[in-house]
Amino acid sequence: MKRILLLGGTAGARQAAETLAARPGLAVVFSLAGRVAALAPAGATLRLGGFGGADGLLAYLRENAIDAVLDATHPFAARMSANAVAACASAGLPYARLERPAWTPGPGDDWRAVPDLAAAVAAPRAGERVFLALGRAGSAAFAARDDLWRAARAAEDGAPVPGIDWLEIGPPGDATADAALFSRLGIDRIVARNSGGRDGRGKLDAARALGLPVVMIARPPAPDARCFSTVEDAIAWTRRD
Ligand code: NAP
């Protein structure tokens, strides 16, 4: 039996954990940062909370006799990925990323690509009403832009986000719900990260339908490691000796 540590944090990672766990010969430990309540994926063991940096993760890998690490964290979770690469290198364990492809603009999309959050903060014009699809930490980066009216969405409940005028707690909406929301709030511009995947796509389709511009933050550099875009390819990799 091979023991796979699957680092999660997206809906796709959870599905991957269930697919992997259903295959004979694989035991899956599904790990989450623990910021939102979660149940174990079917067939997998759930663990919650940080490991304590790369050294903590290295100790965890050894204590739990992990054979390989599959990193299916969000593309913007760069610290966890860097720690996993470092810990696997120290432990001599195979590491790979499972990553959904980035979104690309299509006809009717009005995207302005920016390299990072700082550039996104600078992008909106004074007086605009912006919708920040950036979670708590990303939205808080707009605290100093008090020349904007700022709406935001975050997955997890908690303290108010500094500078945010309107906050929705919950998962991303679909295109119809987000179009209605943006119209109701009188939004002029969306600010988003290029997360990829189906779940967060609704805001982009809504922006296109309403003719709204999107400031799109590019992904941070991916680790220099094997990367799979399908669960089946990742499973084939976990089965290799
Ligand atoms: P991050 O900056 O890379 O991670 C911060 C710390 O959280 C890590 O150093 C680690 O703590 C802990 N952590 C992160 N993912 C973990 C996991 N799967 N299992 C155990 N510990 C984990 O990431 P973040 O941007 O704060 O995101 C936190 C989690 O939310 C990630 O799992 C990510 O997949 C998910 N998420 C992130 C975004 C985003 O936009 N960044 C969006 C949706 C979901 P230690 O150093 O103590 O090990």
Coordinates of C-alpha atoms and ligand atoms in Angstrom, one line a residue:
M1 CA 0.0 0.0 0.0
K2 CA 1.4 3.4 -1.0
R3 CA 0.7 6.3 1.3
I4 CA 0.0 9.6 -0.6
L5 CA -0.2 12.9 1.1
L6 CA -2.5 15.0 -1.0
L7 CA -2.3 18.8 -0.2
G8 CA -5.8 20.2 -0.8
G9 CA -7.6 23.5 -0.7
T10 CA -9.7 23.5 -3.8
A11 CA -12.9 21.6 -4.9
G12 CA -10.8 19.8 -7.5
A13 CA -8.4 18.6 -4.9
R14 CA -11.2 17.1 -2.9
Q15 CA -12.5 15.2 -6.0
A16 CA -8.9 14.1 -6.7
A17 CA -8.6 12.7 -3.2
E18 CA -11.8 10.7 -3.7
T19 CA -10.7 9.4 -7.0
L20 CA -7.2 8.4 -5.7
A21 CA -8.6 6.8 -2.6
A22 CA -10.9 4.6 -4.6
R23 CA -8.0 3.0 -6.4
P24 CA -6.6 -0.2 -4.9
G25 CA -3.1 0.0 -3.4
L26 CA -3.3 3.8 -2.5
A27 CA -3.9 5.2 1.0
V28 CA -4.7 8.9 0.8
V29 CA -4.1 11.5 3.6
F30 CA -6.0 14.7 2.6
S31 CA -4.5 17.8 4.2
L32 CA -6.1 21.2 4.5
A33 CA -4.9 24.4 6.1
G34 CA -8.0 24.2 8.3
R35 CA -9.4 27.6 7.8
V36 CA -12.9 26.4 6.8
A37 CA -14.8 23.5 8.3
A38 CA -14.4 20.3 6.2
L39 CA -15.3 16.6 6.1
A40 CA -13.0 13.9 5.0
P41 CA -13.3 13.0 1.3
A42 CA -14.8 9.5 0.8
G43 CA -12.2 6.9 1.4
A44 CA -9.4 9.3 2.5
T45 CA -8.1 10.3 5.9
L46 CA -8.4 14.0 6.7
R47 CA -5.8 16.1 8.6
L48 CA -6.2 19.8 9.3
G49 CA -3.8 22.6 10.0
G50 CA -0.4 23.8 9.0
F51 CA 2.6 21.5 9.5
G52 CA 4.9 24.2 10.9
G53 CA 6.9 25.1 7.8
A54 CA 9.1 22.9 5.6
D55 CA 10.8 21.4 8.7
G56 CA 7.4 20.5 10.3
L57 CA 6.3 18.9 7.0
L58 CA 9.5 16.9 6.8
A59 CA 8.9 15.5 10.2
Y60 CA 5.3 14.7 9.3
L61 CA 6.4 12.9 6.2
R62 CA 8.8 10.7 8.1
E63 CA 6.5 10.0 11.1
N64 CA 3.6 9.1 8.9
A65 CA 5.6 7.0 6.4
I66 CA 4.4 9.0 3.4
D67 CA 5.6 7.7 0.0
A68 CA 4.8 10.6 -2.2
V69 CA 3.3 14.1 -2.0
L70 CA 0.7 15.3 -4.5
D71 CA 0.3 19.1 -4.2
A72 CA -3.2 20.1 -5.3
T73 CA -3.3 23.4 -3.4
H74 CA -4.6 26.6 -5.0
P75 CA -2.2 28.0 -7.6
F76 CA -1.8 31.1 -5.4
A77 CA -0.8 29.1 -2.3
A78 CA 2.9 29.5 -3.1
R79 CA 4.2 29.1 0.4
M80 CA 2.7 25.7 1.0
S81 CA 4.0 24.5 -2.4
A82 CA 7.5 25.8 -1.7
N83 CA 7.5 24.1 1.7
A84 CA 6.4 20.8 0.1
V85 CA 9.1 20.9 -2.6
A86 CA 11.7 21.6 0.1
A87 CA 10.5 18.9 2.4
C88 CA 10.2 16.3 -0.3
A89 CA 13.7 17.1 -1.5
S90 CA 15.1 16.6 2.0
A91 CA 13.1 13.4 2.5
G92 CA 14.0 12.0 -0.9
L93 CA 10.3 11.7 -1.8
P94 CA 8.6 12.2 -5.1
Y95 CA 6.6 15.5 -5.4
A96 CA 4.2 16.5 -8.1
R97 CA 1.6 19.2 -8.6
L98 CA -1.9 18.7 -9.8
E99 CA -3.0 22.0 -11.2
R100 CA -5.9 23.2 -13.2
P101 CA -5.1 25.2 -16.3
A102 CA -5.2 29.0 -16.1
W103 CA -8.1 30.8 -17.5
T104 CA -7.7 32.6 -20.9
P105 CA -9.8 35.4 -22.2
G106 CA -12.2 34.8 -25.0
P107 CA -14.2 36.9 -27.4
G108 CA -16.1 39.6 -25.4
D109 CA -13.8 39.5 -22.4
D110 CA -12.1 42.7 -21.4
W111 CA -9.2 41.6 -19.2
R112 CA -6.2 43.6 -18.1
A113 CA -3.5 41.2 -16.9
V114 CA -1.4 42.4 -14.0
P115 CA 1.6 40.6 -12.6
D116 CA 0.7 40.7 -8.9
L117 CA -1.5 42.0 -6.2
A118 CA 0.3 45.4 -5.9
A119 CA -0.3 46.1 -9.5
A120 CA -4.0 45.1 -9.1
V121 CA -4.4 47.5 -6.2
A122 CA -3.1 50.3 -8.4
A123 CA -5.3 49.5 -11.4
P124 CA -8.8 50.8 -10.7
R125 CA -9.5 54.4 -11.4
A126 CA -10.5 56.7 -8.5
G127 CA -14.3 56.7 -7.8
E128 CA -14.9 53.2 -9.2
R129 CA -17.0 50.6 -7.5
V130 CA -14.9 47.4 -7.6
F131 CA -15.7 43.8 -6.8
L132 CA -12.7 42.0 -5.2
A133 CA -12.7 38.2 -5.8
L134 CA -9.6 37.9 -3.8
G135 CA -10.5 36.4 -0.4
R136 CA -9.7 38.1 2.9
A137 CA -6.0 38.7 2.6
G138 CA -6.2 39.9 -1.0
S139 CA -9.1 42.2 -0.4
A140 CA -7.3 43.7 2.7
A141 CA -4.6 44.8 0.3
F142 CA -7.0 47.4 -1.0
A143 CA -7.4 49.1 2.5
A144 CA -5.5 52.2 1.4
R145 CA -7.7 52.7 -1.7
D146 CA -10.4 54.7 0.1
D147 CA -11.0 56.5 -3.2
L148 CA -12.9 53.3 -4.3
W149 CA -16.1 51.7 -3.2
R150 CA -15.0 48.1 -2.4
A151 CA -17.1 45.0 -2.4
A152 CA -15.5 41.6 -1.7
R153 CA -16.2 37.9 -1.3
A154 CA -14.4 35.6 1.1
A155 CA -14.8 31.8 1.7
E156 CA -14.3 31.9 5.5
D157 CA -16.2 34.0 8.1
G158 CA -14.3 36.2 10.5
A159 CA -13.5 39.8 11.4
P160 CA -14.5 42.6 9.0
V161 CA -11.9 43.1 6.3
P162 CA -10.3 46.6 6.6
G163 CA -11.6 49.1 4.1
I164 CA -14.2 46.8 2.6
D165 CA -17.6 48.4 2.2
W166 CA -19.6 45.3 1.5
L167 CA -18.5 41.7 2.2
E168 CA -20.1 38.4 1.1
I169 CA -19.1 35.2 2.9
G170 CA -19.4 32.1 0.8
P171 CA -18.4 30.2 -2.3
P172 CA -18.1 31.8 -5.7
G173 CA -21.4 32.4 -7.5
D174 CA -22.5 31.1 -10.9
A175 CA -22.6 33.5 -13.8
T176 CA -26.3 34.3 -13.4
A177 CA -26.0 35.0 -9.7
D178 CA -22.9 37.1 -10.1
A179 CA -24.4 39.1 -12.9
A180 CA -27.3 40.0 -10.7
L181 CA -25.0 40.8 -7.8
F182 CA -22.8 43.1 -9.9
S183 CA -25.8 44.9 -11.3
R184 CA -27.3 45.3 -7.9
L185 CA -24.1 46.7 -6.4
G186 CA -23.4 48.9 -9.4
I187 CA -20.0 47.4 -10.0
D188 CA -17.6 49.1 -12.5
R189 CA -14.7 46.6 -12.4
I190 CA -13.8 43.1 -11.2
V191 CA -10.5 42.2 -9.6
A192 CA -9.7 38.5 -9.7
R193 CA -6.8 36.0 -9.5
N194 CA -6.2 33.6 -12.4
S195 CA -7.2 30.6 -10.3
G196 CA -8.5 28.5 -13.2
G197 CA -11.2 25.8 -12.7
R198 CA -14.9 25.8 -13.1
D199 CA -16.0 27.0 -9.6
G200 CA -14.7 30.6 -9.9
R201 CA -15.5 31.1 -13.5
G202 CA -19.0 32.5 -12.9
K203 CA -17.7 36.0 -12.1
L204 CA -15.8 36.2 -15.4
D205 CA -18.8 35.1 -17.4
A206 CA -20.9 37.6 -15.6
A207 CA -18.4 40.3 -16.3
R208 CA -18.4 39.4 -20.0
A209 CA -22.2 39.5 -20.1
L210 CA -22.3 42.9 -18.5
G211 CA -19.4 44.3 -20.4
L212 CA -17.3 44.9 -17.2
P213 CA -13.5 45.1 -17.3
V214 CA -11.6 42.5 -15.2
V215 CA -8.2 43.1 -13.6
M216 CA -6.7 39.6 -13.8
I217 CA -3.7 38.8 -11.5
A218 CA -1.3 36.3 -13.0
R219 CA -0.3 33.2 -11.1
P220 CA 2.9 33.3 -9.1
P221 CA 5.7 31.1 -10.6
A222 CA 4.9 27.4 -10.2
P223 CA 7.4 25.2 -8.5
D224 CA 10.0 23.7 -10.8
A225 CA 8.5 20.2 -10.6
R226 CA 6.3 17.6 -12.4
C227 CA 2.9 19.1 -13.0
F228 CA -0.3 17.2 -14.0
S229 CA -3.5 18.7 -15.2
T230 CA -5.6 15.5 -14.9
V231 CA -6.2 13.2 -11.9
E232 CA -5.6 10.1 -14.1
D233 CA -2.1 11.3 -15.0
A234 CA -1.4 12.0 -11.3
I235 CA -2.7 8.5 -10.4
A236 CA -0.4 6.9 -13.0
W237 CA 2.5 8.9 -11.4
T238 CA 1.6 7.7 -7.9
R239 CA 1.7 4.1 -9.1
R240 CA 5.2 4.3 -10.4
D241 CA 8.0 2.9 -8.3
Ligands
NAP1 P1 -0.1 29.6 1.6 O1 0.2 31.0 1.8 O2 0.7 28.8 0.6 O3 0.0 28.8 3.0 C1 0.1 29.4 4.2 C2 0.3 28.3 5.2 O4 -0.9 27.5 5.4 C3 1.3 27.2 4.8 O5 2.6 27.6 5.0 C4 0.9 26.0 5.7 O6 1.2 26.2 7.0 C5 -0.7 26.2 5.7 N1 -1.3 25.4 4.6 C6 -1.6 25.8 3.4 N2 -2.2 24.8 2.7 C7 -2.2 23.7 3.5 C8 -2.6 22.4 3.4 N3 -3.2 21.9 2.2 N4 -2.4 21.5 4.4 C9 -1.9 22.0 5.6 N5 -1.4 23.2 5.7 C10 -1.6 24.1 4.7 O7 -1.6 29.4 1.2 P2 -2.9 30.4 1.4 O8 -2.9 31.3 0.2 O9 -2.8 31.0 2.8 O10 -4.0 29.3 1.3 C11 -4.3 28.4 2.4 C12 -5.1 27.3 1.8 O11 -6.3 27.8 1.1 C13 -4.3 26.5 0.8 O12 -4.5 25.1 1.1 C14 -5.0 26.8 -0.6 O13 -5.0 25.7 -1.4 C15 -6.3 27.2 -0.2 N6 -6.8 28.3 -1.1 C16 -6.1 29.4 -1.3 C17 -6.5 30.3 -2.2 C18 -5.6 31.5 -2.5 O14 -6.1 32.3 -3.3 N7 -4.4 31.7 -2.0 C19 -7.8 30.3 -2.7 C20 -8.6 29.1 -2.4 C21 -8.1 28.2 -1.6 P3 2.6 25.6 7.6 O15 3.7 26.4 7.1 O16 2.4 25.7 9.1 O17 2.7 24.2 7.2

